[in-house]
Amino acid sequence: MKYLLAFAVAWFLAVLNVSAMPYVQVLHVTPDVVLIFAACWTMVRGRDEGLIVVPIAALLRDLTTSDPLGTSLLAMAPLIPLAAVVRLRAMATDFLPTVALVAAGSFFYGVISTLVLAATGQTTPWDDAFLRVVLPAALVNSLFTPIVYLPVHWFSPGRKAWLVGSTRYTSA
Amino acid sequence: MRVIWWLATVVAVGLVGIVLSEQRALDPLHDLSLTTTAPVEDGIRDIASPLNDIYEGVRDRGGLVRENRRLQEELEALKQQLAEQQDAQQRIRELEDALQVKQSRPEDQLLVANVIAQEPSGLKRAIAIDRGQDDGIDEGMVVLSRNGTLVGTVSLAYRDFAWVRLITDPESAVNAEVELQGPQPQPPASPQAVAPATTAPATPTPSVTEPGSVPQEPGSQPARGVAEGDLRDGLVLDLLPTEAGIAQGNLVLTSGLGGNYPPALLIGSVKDVDERPQSPFKTATLEPAADLSSLDTVLILVSFRPARLSGR
């Protein structure tokens, strides 16, 4: 049931990503709500659910854009190991680690997408892609994280206080 | 260990998917996906479009130079007019505009298409339209705005839908020529670079309504270059001869060279000229004639067959 819900939300956000979100341009980039959703779900609901939801979100994103199917799957894959790295540092909240995950995940997403574009023979202006797209996207996606994080957090059982996390790893 | 296996699987599936997509084996899946999502995307775009007008108004306030402010006011007025119309009336007017374009280019066969989606990635500039191979759309076909200015080319054609690569996409390159009818810059001191003299008055206002009928000063030779998409500047006219007297406001049209675009389609106007003493070519930043960020309806020039090979 929870994966069905994740599928429905990811599909809606993927549609939103290509229809309404392009109107929202901050620093000349569009926030990627699908990536933010996948990162929030992984961080709030745990890695095991992330292993299922990240590929679902990635495939739905590719199906609604002109990217080759599989691009987002590759580009979002770092979310899972990054989530584990972010959780290594004990914090009393899930929110800040989620923002960090979104920023790092967006960066890797941009780099891998650019690599895929180059590998498929498309023109890739590396310097402009890095300075004008990859870095701004990491920042903008981080800024938009609360919009997706709060609903995901509220919907998760036992996590009503939005700043208090409960799934973190703690070091001894 | 489980994560490593997961990563290996995901990378393998991703690579296989990319290879299959490149071989066009997954086109039916993309087409099915767009068929499912198109009505929702269309509805969301209709809702988001007026909200975008408000957002744009707030975001751009205070940051405009004098000329931009004047243009913005014109744009705001037009947007306000549009916002006051009912959806149905707006659609009718768009189609009427399309019809006018068709009348102005009677030799061309144009197909009207609705924009249903826009590429969200900052690395690409593309829109999805609700016309595909079943409507006679083929890859490489030229796409115009409803005012008849150049928007881009069809880059991916599925059965019922297609993706259009905009002229601002880094992959886009259009053979273009500058109509030297505006004010000319002062001739440089170097005797090797002499700008052709024209007598046109200052500050021309580009017309975007009649792409094929731009007046030209007798005797003035258009400067040819290549209009390329650019992630930084949007649209850049490169490979211009150094002796070309390009000035802000000059109109840029397709030259027709290479056979990929018909001649005399309006691309945009010169916004800024970059001239470096050691550079063998001159470069200019262009302002696209069509508002590429808020396209609702486009026209596909189905009667023109581009010379380029179909492909991505």
Short mmCIF file of C-alpha atoms in Angstrom, two decimals:
data_model
loop_
_atom_site.label_atom_id
_atom_site.label_comp_id
_atom_site.label_asym_id
_atom_site.label_seq_id
_atom_site.Cartn_x
_atom_site.Cartn_y
_atom_site.Cartn_z
CA MET A 1 0.00 0.00 0.00
CA LYS A 2 2.79 2.42 0.94
CA TYR A 3 4.59 1.71 -2.32
CA LEU A 4 1.38 2.24 -4.24
CA LEU A 5 1.07 5.59 -2.55
CA ALA A 6 4.70 6.37 -3.30
CA PHE A 7 4.11 5.45 -6.94
CA ALA A 8 1.06 7.72 -7.15
CA VAL A 9 2.83 10.65 -5.53
CA ALA A 10 5.95 10.16 -7.64
CA TRP A 11 3.82 10.01 -10.80
CA PHE A 12 2.00 13.20 -9.87
CA LEU A 13 5.26 14.97 -9.05
CA ALA A 14 6.82 13.75 -12.31
CA VAL A 15 3.88 15.24 -14.18
CA LEU A 16 4.15 18.43 -12.13
CA ASN A 17 7.85 18.52 -12.94
CA VAL A 18 7.26 18.91 -16.68
CA SER A 19 4.04 20.94 -16.59
CA ALA A 20 4.00 23.54 -13.81
CA MET A 21 7.51 23.52 -12.37
CA PRO A 22 9.24 24.89 -15.51
CA TYR A 23 7.38 28.14 -14.77
CA VAL A 24 9.21 28.28 -11.44
CA GLN A 25 12.73 29.34 -12.34
CA VAL A 26 15.10 30.24 -9.54
CA LEU A 27 18.69 31.04 -10.53
CA HIS A 28 17.65 29.93 -14.04
CA VAL A 29 16.98 26.35 -12.92
CA THR A 30 13.78 24.48 -12.15
CA PRO A 31 13.41 22.65 -8.82
CA ASP A 32 13.32 18.89 -9.31
CA VAL A 33 10.46 17.81 -7.07
CA VAL A 34 10.84 14.14 -8.03
CA LEU A 35 14.41 14.02 -6.79
CA ILE A 36 13.45 15.91 -3.65
CA PHE A 37 10.62 13.46 -3.04
CA ALA A 38 12.87 10.42 -3.45
CA ALA A 39 15.43 11.92 -1.08
CA CYS A 40 12.82 12.87 1.52
CA TRP A 41 11.21 9.42 1.43
CA THR A 42 14.59 7.71 1.81
CA MET A 43 15.58 9.94 4.70
CA VAL A 44 12.29 10.00 6.58
CA ARG A 45 11.07 6.45 6.04
CA GLY A 46 14.37 4.66 5.96
CA ARG A 47 16.78 3.07 3.54
CA ASP A 48 14.78 -0.11 2.93
CA GLU A 49 11.85 1.84 1.53
CA GLY A 50 14.26 4.10 -0.34
CA LEU A 51 15.60 1.08 -2.20
CA ILE A 52 12.15 0.65 -3.75
CA VAL A 53 10.96 4.25 -4.04
CA VAL A 54 14.09 5.75 -5.63
CA PRO A 55 13.93 3.51 -8.74
CA ILE A 56 10.18 4.07 -9.03
CA ALA A 57 10.61 7.84 -8.92
CA ALA A 58 13.55 7.71 -11.31
CA LEU A 59 11.75 5.64 -13.92
CA LEU A 60 8.62 7.80 -13.73
CA ARG A 61 10.76 10.88 -14.17
CA ASP A 62 12.41 9.46 -17.28
CA LEU A 63 9.07 8.46 -18.75
CA THR A 64 7.82 12.04 -18.59
CA THR A 65 10.93 13.76 -19.96
CA SER A 66 12.99 13.44 -23.11
CA ASP A 67 15.82 11.73 -21.28
CA PRO A 68 16.66 8.14 -22.25
CA LEU A 69 14.94 5.70 -19.92
CA GLY A 70 17.49 4.83 -17.26
CA THR A 71 19.20 8.22 -17.02
CA SER A 72 17.49 9.19 -13.78
CA LEU A 73 17.91 5.66 -12.48
CA LEU A 74 21.66 6.08 -12.77
CA ALA A 75 21.61 9.67 -11.60
CA MET A 76 19.46 9.04 -8.52
CA ALA A 77 21.28 5.88 -7.46
CA PRO A 78 23.77 7.83 -5.28
CA LEU A 79 20.86 8.87 -3.05
CA ILE A 80 20.96 5.57 -1.17
CA PRO A 81 24.67 5.52 -0.24
CA LEU A 82 24.56 9.26 0.38
CA ALA A 83 21.66 8.78 2.78
CA ALA A 84 23.74 6.27 4.73
CA VAL A 85 26.65 8.70 4.85
CA VAL A 86 24.45 11.56 6.00
CA ARG A 87 22.94 9.41 8.77
CA LEU A 88 26.34 8.54 10.18
CA ARG A 89 26.37 11.86 11.95
CA ALA A 90 23.82 11.78 14.78
CA MET A 91 21.43 14.69 14.75
CA ALA A 92 18.24 15.40 16.63
CA THR A 93 16.36 16.09 13.44
CA ASP A 94 15.68 14.47 10.09
CA PHE A 95 15.23 17.78 8.37
CA LEU A 96 18.79 19.04 8.13
CA PRO A 97 20.16 15.66 6.98
CA THR A 98 17.42 15.60 4.34
CA VAL A 99 18.46 19.03 3.07
CA ALA A 100 22.05 17.84 2.95
CA LEU A 101 20.99 14.70 1.09
CA VAL A 102 18.99 16.72 -1.44
CA ALA A 103 21.93 19.05 -2.06
CA ALA A 104 24.43 16.22 -2.48
CA GLY A 105 21.97 14.10 -4.47
CA SER A 106 21.20 17.01 -6.81
CA PHE A 107 24.90 17.56 -7.39
CA PHE A 108 25.50 13.92 -8.28
CA TYR A 109 22.31 13.88 -10.33
CA GLY A 110 23.56 16.81 -12.42
CA VAL A 111 27.01 15.33 -12.91
CA ILE A 112 25.70 11.89 -13.93
CA SER A 113 23.05 13.40 -16.23
CA THR A 114 25.73 15.45 -17.95
CA LEU A 115 27.87 12.33 -18.34
CA VAL A 116 24.93 10.44 -19.87
CA LEU A 117 24.26 13.33 -22.26
CA ALA A 118 27.90 13.28 -23.32
CA ALA A 119 27.90 9.50 -23.66
CA THR A 120 24.82 9.62 -25.92
CA GLY A 121 26.51 12.08 -28.24
CA GLN A 122 24.81 15.29 -27.17
CA THR A 123 26.60 18.59 -26.98
CA THR A 124 27.84 19.06 -23.44
CA PRO A 125 29.21 22.43 -22.42
CA TRP A 126 30.87 21.19 -19.22
CA ASP A 127 31.77 24.51 -17.64
CA ASP A 128 28.36 26.06 -18.25
CA ALA A 129 26.58 22.87 -17.23
CA PHE A 130 28.48 22.81 -13.96
CA LEU A 131 28.25 26.49 -13.11
CA ARG A 132 24.83 27.28 -14.56
CA VAL A 133 22.93 24.08 -13.89
CA VAL A 134 24.52 21.58 -11.50
CA LEU A 135 25.53 23.89 -8.66
CA PRO A 136 22.44 26.15 -8.82
CA ALA A 137 20.21 23.06 -8.96
CA ALA A 138 21.77 21.71 -5.76
CA LEU A 139 21.04 25.00 -4.02
CA VAL A 140 17.54 25.47 -5.42
CA ASN A 141 16.48 21.90 -4.69
CA SER A 142 17.67 22.35 -1.12
CA LEU A 143 15.57 25.49 -0.80
CA PHE A 144 12.49 23.64 -2.03
CA THR A 145 13.03 20.64 0.23
CA PRO A 146 10.61 21.76 3.01
CA ILE A 147 7.70 21.81 0.55
CA VAL A 148 8.08 18.08 -0.07
CA TYR A 149 9.65 17.10 3.26
CA LEU A 150 6.77 18.27 5.45
CA PRO A 151 4.00 16.21 3.75
CA VAL A 152 6.23 13.14 3.65
CA HIS A 153 7.10 13.59 7.31
CA TRP A 154 3.54 14.22 8.42
CA PHE A 155 2.37 11.15 6.56
CA SER A 156 4.93 8.94 8.20
CA PRO A 157 3.63 7.25 11.38
CA GLY A 158 5.32 8.18 14.62
CA ARG A 159 7.00 11.26 13.17
CA LYS A 160 4.52 13.99 13.91
CA ALA A 161 7.04 16.47 15.26
CA TRP A 162 8.58 17.53 11.98
CA LEU A 163 11.97 18.51 13.33
CA VAL A 164 12.42 15.40 15.44
CA GLY A 165 13.86 12.44 13.66
CA SER A 166 13.60 8.83 14.70
CA THR A 167 15.35 6.80 12.02
CA ARG A 168 18.87 8.06 12.37
CA TYR A 169 21.86 5.90 13.07
CA THR A 170 23.70 6.92 16.18
CA SER A 171 27.30 6.44 16.92
CA ALA A 172 28.32 5.08 20.30
CA MET B 1 26.26 -5.71 0.95
CA ARG B 2 22.61 -5.32 0.09
CA VAL B 3 23.20 -1.74 -1.05
CA ILE B 4 26.06 -2.85 -3.27
CA TRP B 5 23.85 -5.40 -4.98
CA TRP B 6 21.15 -2.80 -5.30
CA LEU B 7 23.58 -0.33 -6.86
CA ALA B 8 24.89 -2.94 -9.28
CA THR B 9 21.36 -3.85 -10.34
CA VAL B 10 20.28 -0.24 -10.74
CA VAL B 11 23.36 0.68 -12.78
CA ALA B 12 22.89 -2.38 -15.00
CA VAL B 13 19.20 -1.68 -15.56
CA GLY B 14 19.94 1.99 -16.16
CA LEU B 15 22.61 1.29 -18.76
CA VAL B 16 20.43 -1.26 -20.54
CA GLY B 17 17.57 1.24 -20.53
CA ILE B 18 19.76 3.97 -22.02
CA VAL B 19 21.03 1.66 -24.75
CA LEU B 20 17.51 0.50 -25.59
CA SER B 21 16.28 4.09 -25.61
CA GLU B 22 19.06 5.12 -27.96
CA GLN B 23 18.02 2.30 -30.28
CA ARG B 24 14.43 3.56 -30.10
CA ALA B 25 13.21 0.25 -28.71
CA LEU B 26 11.42 1.98 -25.82
CA ASP B 27 9.53 4.54 -27.92
CA PRO B 28 6.17 2.77 -27.41
CA LEU B 29 6.69 3.02 -23.67
CA HIS B 30 7.43 6.75 -23.88
CA ASP B 31 4.43 7.23 -26.15
CA LEU B 32 2.18 5.34 -23.74
CA SER B 33 3.50 7.38 -20.85
CA LEU B 34 2.82 10.66 -22.63
CA THR B 35 -0.63 9.43 -23.64
CA THR B 36 -1.40 8.77 -19.98
CA THR B 37 0.04 11.97 -18.63
CA ALA B 38 -0.82 14.44 -21.39
CA PRO B 39 -4.35 15.35 -20.18
CA VAL B 40 -3.09 15.93 -16.64
CA GLU B 41 -0.07 17.89 -17.85
CA ASP B 42 -2.28 20.01 -20.09
CA GLY B 43 -4.63 20.76 -17.20
CA ILE B 44 -1.83 21.63 -14.82
CA ARG B 45 -0.21 23.93 -17.40
CA ASP B 46 -3.52 25.74 -17.87
CA ILE B 47 -3.72 26.31 -14.12
CA ALA B 48 -0.05 27.19 -13.71
CA SER B 49 0.15 29.63 -16.59
CA PRO B 50 -1.73 32.52 -14.88
CA LEU B 51 0.16 31.82 -11.65
CA ASN B 52 3.36 32.13 -13.62
CA ASP B 53 2.33 35.62 -14.73
CA ILE B 54 2.04 36.68 -11.10
CA TYR B 55 5.30 34.96 -10.17
CA GLU B 56 7.14 36.60 -13.05
CA GLY B 57 5.77 40.00 -12.12
CA VAL B 58 7.00 39.66 -8.55
CA ARG B 59 10.35 38.15 -9.42
CA ASP B 60 11.38 40.71 -12.05
CA ARG B 61 10.30 43.80 -10.15
CA GLY B 62 13.03 46.33 -9.53
CA GLY B 63 15.69 44.65 -11.62
CA LEU B 64 15.01 46.14 -15.01
CA VAL B 65 16.97 48.62 -17.06
CA ARG B 66 15.08 51.34 -18.90
CA GLU B 67 14.51 49.57 -22.18
CA ASN B 68 13.68 46.30 -20.52
CA ARG B 69 11.17 48.11 -18.35
CA ARG B 70 9.38 49.42 -21.39
CA LEU B 71 9.29 45.95 -22.95
CA GLN B 72 8.16 44.46 -19.68
CA GLU B 73 5.27 46.89 -19.49
CA GLU B 74 4.18 45.86 -22.93
CA LEU B 75 4.49 42.23 -21.91
CA GLU B 76 2.56 42.79 -18.71
CA ALA B 77 -0.21 44.51 -20.63
CA LEU B 78 -0.45 41.62 -23.03
CA LYS B 79 -0.42 39.10 -20.22
CA GLN B 80 -3.12 41.00 -18.41
CA GLN B 81 -5.25 40.92 -21.52
CA LEU B 82 -4.66 37.21 -21.82
CA ALA B 83 -5.49 36.58 -18.17
CA GLU B 84 -8.85 38.28 -18.60
CA GLN B 85 -9.92 35.92 -21.32
CA GLN B 86 -11.74 32.70 -20.71
CA ASP B 87 -9.86 29.54 -21.62
CA ALA B 88 -12.05 28.78 -24.56
CA GLN B 89 -11.80 32.30 -25.96
CA GLN B 90 -8.04 32.20 -25.55
CA ARG B 91 -7.81 28.95 -27.46
CA ILE B 92 -9.94 30.34 -30.27
CA ARG B 93 -7.74 33.39 -30.55
CA GLU B 94 -4.60 31.28 -30.66
CA LEU B 95 -6.02 29.28 -33.50
CA GLU B 96 -7.03 32.49 -35.26
CA ASP B 97 -3.48 33.70 -34.92
CA ALA B 98 -2.29 30.46 -36.36
CA LEU B 99 -4.65 30.90 -39.28
CA GLN B 100 -3.25 34.37 -39.94
CA VAL B 101 0.21 32.96 -40.09
CA LYS B 102 -0.95 30.34 -42.50
CA GLN B 103 -2.47 33.05 -44.69
CA SER B 104 0.79 35.00 -44.61
CA ARG B 105 2.71 31.92 -45.78
CA PRO B 106 0.27 30.32 -48.17
CA GLU B 107 2.87 28.04 -49.69
CA ASP B 108 3.55 26.37 -46.34
CA GLN B 109 1.58 23.60 -44.70
CA LEU B 110 1.44 24.17 -40.99
CA LEU B 111 0.15 21.84 -38.32
CA VAL B 112 -1.05 23.30 -35.04
CA ALA B 113 0.11 21.51 -31.88
CA ASN B 114 -0.40 22.14 -28.19
CA VAL B 115 2.53 22.20 -25.83
CA ILE B 116 1.91 19.66 -23.08
CA ALA B 117 5.20 19.54 -21.24
CA GLN B 118 8.53 21.21 -20.89
CA GLU B 119 11.88 19.61 -20.18
CA PRO B 120 12.69 20.38 -16.53
CA SER B 121 16.38 19.61 -16.77
CA GLY B 122 18.54 22.69 -17.02
CA LEU B 123 20.86 20.79 -19.34
CA LYS B 124 18.34 20.66 -22.17
CA ARG B 125 15.74 23.04 -23.61
CA ALA B 126 12.84 21.07 -25.06
CA ILE B 127 9.05 20.96 -25.11
CA ALA B 128 6.63 18.10 -25.73
CA ILE B 129 3.77 18.55 -28.20
CA ASP B 130 0.62 16.54 -28.75
CA ARG B 131 1.39 15.62 -32.35
CA GLY B 132 3.42 12.66 -33.53
CA GLN B 133 4.22 10.38 -36.41
CA ASP B 134 0.56 9.60 -36.95
CA ASP B 135 0.02 13.29 -37.74
CA GLY B 136 2.86 13.32 -40.26
CA ILE B 137 5.47 14.64 -37.87
CA ASP B 138 9.03 13.57 -38.53
CA GLU B 139 12.28 14.26 -36.77
CA GLY B 140 14.03 17.37 -38.03
CA MET B 141 10.85 19.23 -38.95
CA VAL B 142 10.87 22.94 -38.25
CA VAL B 143 8.65 24.28 -35.48
CA LEU B 144 7.37 27.87 -35.35
CA SER B 145 5.60 29.96 -32.78
CA ARG B 146 2.04 30.94 -33.55
CA ASN B 147 3.41 34.26 -34.79
CA GLY B 148 5.60 32.45 -37.28
CA THR B 149 8.99 32.88 -35.61
CA LEU B 150 11.44 30.03 -35.23
CA VAL B 151 11.04 27.92 -32.09
CA GLY B 152 13.11 24.81 -32.84
CA THR B 153 13.02 21.42 -34.51
CA VAL B 154 11.41 18.07 -33.77
CA SER B 155 14.07 16.00 -32.03
CA LEU B 156 12.09 12.92 -31.01
CA ALA B 157 8.90 11.79 -32.72
CA TYR B 158 6.72 9.13 -31.13
CA ARG B 159 3.43 7.85 -32.53
CA ASP B 160 1.20 10.47 -30.94
CA PHE B 161 3.65 12.89 -29.37
CA ALA B 162 6.94 14.55 -30.10
CA TRP B 163 9.71 16.42 -28.34
CA VAL B 164 10.85 19.70 -29.86
CA ARG B 165 14.41 20.89 -29.32
CA LEU B 166 14.29 24.64 -28.78
CA ILE B 167 16.75 26.97 -30.52
CA THR B 168 18.23 27.75 -27.09
CA ASP B 169 19.23 24.11 -26.54
CA PRO B 170 23.02 23.58 -26.63
CA GLU B 171 22.47 20.96 -29.34
CA SER B 172 20.73 23.44 -31.65
CA ALA B 173 22.59 25.21 -34.47
CA VAL B 174 20.83 27.27 -37.12
CA ASN B 175 22.44 28.92 -40.14
CA ALA B 176 21.44 32.54 -39.80
CA GLU B 177 21.98 35.95 -41.28
CA VAL B 178 21.75 39.39 -39.74
CA GLU B 179 19.73 41.99 -41.53
CA LEU B 180 21.99 45.05 -41.43
CA GLN B 181 19.26 47.64 -41.34
CA GLY B 182 19.74 49.09 -37.90
CA PRO B 183 22.23 51.64 -36.59
CA GLN B 184 25.78 50.71 -37.41
CA PRO B 185 28.62 50.89 -34.94
CA GLN B 186 31.48 53.31 -35.47
CA PRO B 187 33.98 51.91 -37.97
CA PRO B 188 37.02 50.56 -36.17
CA ALA B 189 40.36 52.28 -36.53
CA SER B 190 41.89 49.23 -38.17
CA PRO B 191 41.79 49.50 -41.95
CA GLN B 192 41.17 45.76 -42.22
CA ALA B 193 37.81 45.89 -40.53
CA VAL B 194 35.44 48.26 -42.22
CA ALA B 195 31.77 48.04 -41.40
CA PRO B 196 29.37 48.45 -44.29
CA ALA B 197 27.64 51.79 -44.02
CA THR B 198 23.90 52.10 -43.88
CA THR B 199 21.69 55.11 -43.31
CA ALA B 200 18.90 53.60 -41.26
CA PRO B 201 17.66 55.63 -38.29
CA ALA B 202 18.48 54.61 -34.73
CA THR B 203 16.83 51.96 -32.56
CA PRO B 204 14.73 49.79 -34.80
CA THR B 205 11.90 47.86 -33.28
CA PRO B 206 11.96 44.22 -34.37
CA SER B 207 8.74 43.03 -35.90
CA VAL B 208 7.82 39.46 -35.16
CA THR B 209 4.63 39.28 -37.13
CA GLU B 210 5.81 38.86 -40.68
CA PRO B 211 8.91 36.74 -40.82
CA GLY B 212 9.26 36.71 -44.53
CA SER B 213 8.90 40.41 -45.19
CA VAL B 214 11.71 42.14 -43.34
CA PRO B 215 12.81 45.20 -45.28
CA GLN B 216 16.44 45.47 -46.26
CA GLU B 217 18.46 48.47 -47.20
CA PRO B 218 19.43 48.42 -50.86
CA GLY B 219 23.00 47.32 -51.22
CA SER B 220 23.46 46.09 -47.64
CA GLN B 221 24.76 42.55 -47.43
CA PRO B 222 23.49 40.33 -44.62
CA ALA B 223 26.15 38.97 -42.31
CA ARG B 224 26.01 35.21 -41.97
CA GLY B 225 26.70 33.15 -38.91
CA VAL B 226 25.38 30.25 -36.86
CA ALA B 227 22.78 30.76 -34.13
CA GLU B 228 23.58 28.28 -31.38
CA GLY B 229 21.86 27.47 -28.14
CA ASP B 230 23.82 28.32 -25.05
CA LEU B 231 23.23 27.45 -21.40
CA ARG B 232 24.61 30.81 -20.30
CA ASP B 233 23.26 33.32 -22.79
CA GLY B 234 20.33 31.43 -24.25
CA LEU B 235 21.01 32.10 -27.91
CA VAL B 236 24.34 33.13 -29.41
CA LEU B 237 25.16 34.07 -33.00
CA ASP B 238 28.64 32.79 -33.67
CA LEU B 239 31.07 32.71 -36.61
CA LEU B 240 30.16 36.19 -37.76
CA PRO B 241 32.79 37.90 -39.94
CA THR B 242 34.72 40.53 -38.02
CA GLU B 243 33.98 43.17 -40.62
CA ALA B 244 30.23 42.72 -40.21
CA GLY B 245 28.66 45.85 -38.78
CA ILE B 246 26.31 44.22 -36.31
CA ALA B 247 24.38 46.45 -33.97
CA GLN B 248 21.92 45.97 -31.17
CA GLY B 249 18.41 45.53 -32.52
CA ASN B 250 19.40 44.01 -35.86
CA LEU B 251 17.06 41.24 -36.90
CA VAL B 252 18.39 37.72 -37.31
CA LEU B 253 16.76 35.39 -39.81
CA THR B 254 17.40 31.89 -41.04
CA SER B 255 19.65 31.97 -44.09
CA GLY B 256 18.42 28.71 -45.56
CA LEU B 257 21.99 27.51 -46.05
CA GLY B 258 22.41 23.80 -45.49
CA GLY B 259 18.80 23.07 -46.25
CA ASN B 260 17.75 22.33 -42.71
CA TYR B 261 15.63 25.46 -42.32
CA PRO B 262 13.71 27.50 -44.87
CA PRO B 263 15.11 30.99 -45.43
CA ALA B 264 13.75 34.20 -43.90
CA LEU B 265 12.30 32.78 -40.70
CA LEU B 266 12.74 35.27 -37.88
CA ILE B 267 14.96 33.92 -35.10
CA GLY B 268 15.35 37.01 -32.96
CA SER B 269 17.22 40.26 -32.62
CA VAL B 270 20.74 41.16 -31.59
CA LYS B 271 20.94 41.94 -27.87
CA ASP B 272 24.64 42.37 -27.43
CA VAL B 273 27.74 42.16 -29.62
CA ASP B 274 30.97 40.61 -28.38
CA GLU B 275 33.93 41.82 -30.38
CA ARG B 276 37.47 40.78 -29.44
CA PRO B 277 40.49 42.11 -31.31
CA GLN B 278 42.28 38.77 -31.56
CA SER B 279 39.23 36.69 -32.38
CA PRO B 280 38.76 35.62 -36.00
CA PHE B 281 34.99 35.86 -35.62
CA LYS B 282 32.50 38.14 -33.99
CA THR B 283 29.86 36.84 -31.60
CA ALA B 284 26.47 38.28 -30.69
CA THR B 285 23.95 37.40 -28.03
CA LEU B 286 20.43 37.17 -29.39
CA GLU B 287 17.01 37.75 -27.94
CA PRO B 288 14.70 35.05 -29.35
CA ALA B 289 11.68 36.53 -31.08
CA ALA B 290 9.38 33.91 -29.59
CA ASP B 291 8.81 33.76 -25.84
CA LEU B 292 10.17 30.26 -25.40
CA SER B 293 9.37 30.03 -21.71
CA SER B 294 5.61 30.21 -22.07
CA LEU B 295 4.71 28.50 -25.32
CA ASP B 296 1.18 27.12 -25.43
CA THR B 297 0.68 26.50 -29.12
CA VAL B 298 3.23 25.90 -31.84
CA LEU B 299 3.11 25.31 -35.59
CA ILE B 300 4.97 22.53 -37.33
CA LEU B 301 6.11 23.26 -40.85
CA VAL B 302 5.17 19.92 -42.38
CA SER B 303 5.65 20.99 -45.99
CA PHE B 304 9.36 21.67 -45.54
CA ARG B 305 11.61 18.60 -45.57
CA PRO B 306 14.92 19.32 -43.89
CA ALA B 307 18.10 18.13 -45.53
CA ARG B 308 19.57 16.71 -42.34
CA LEU B 309 19.36 13.04 -41.61
CA SER B 310 16.71 12.13 -39.11
CA GLY B 311 18.14 11.27 -35.75
CA ARG B 312 18.77 12.64 -32.30
#
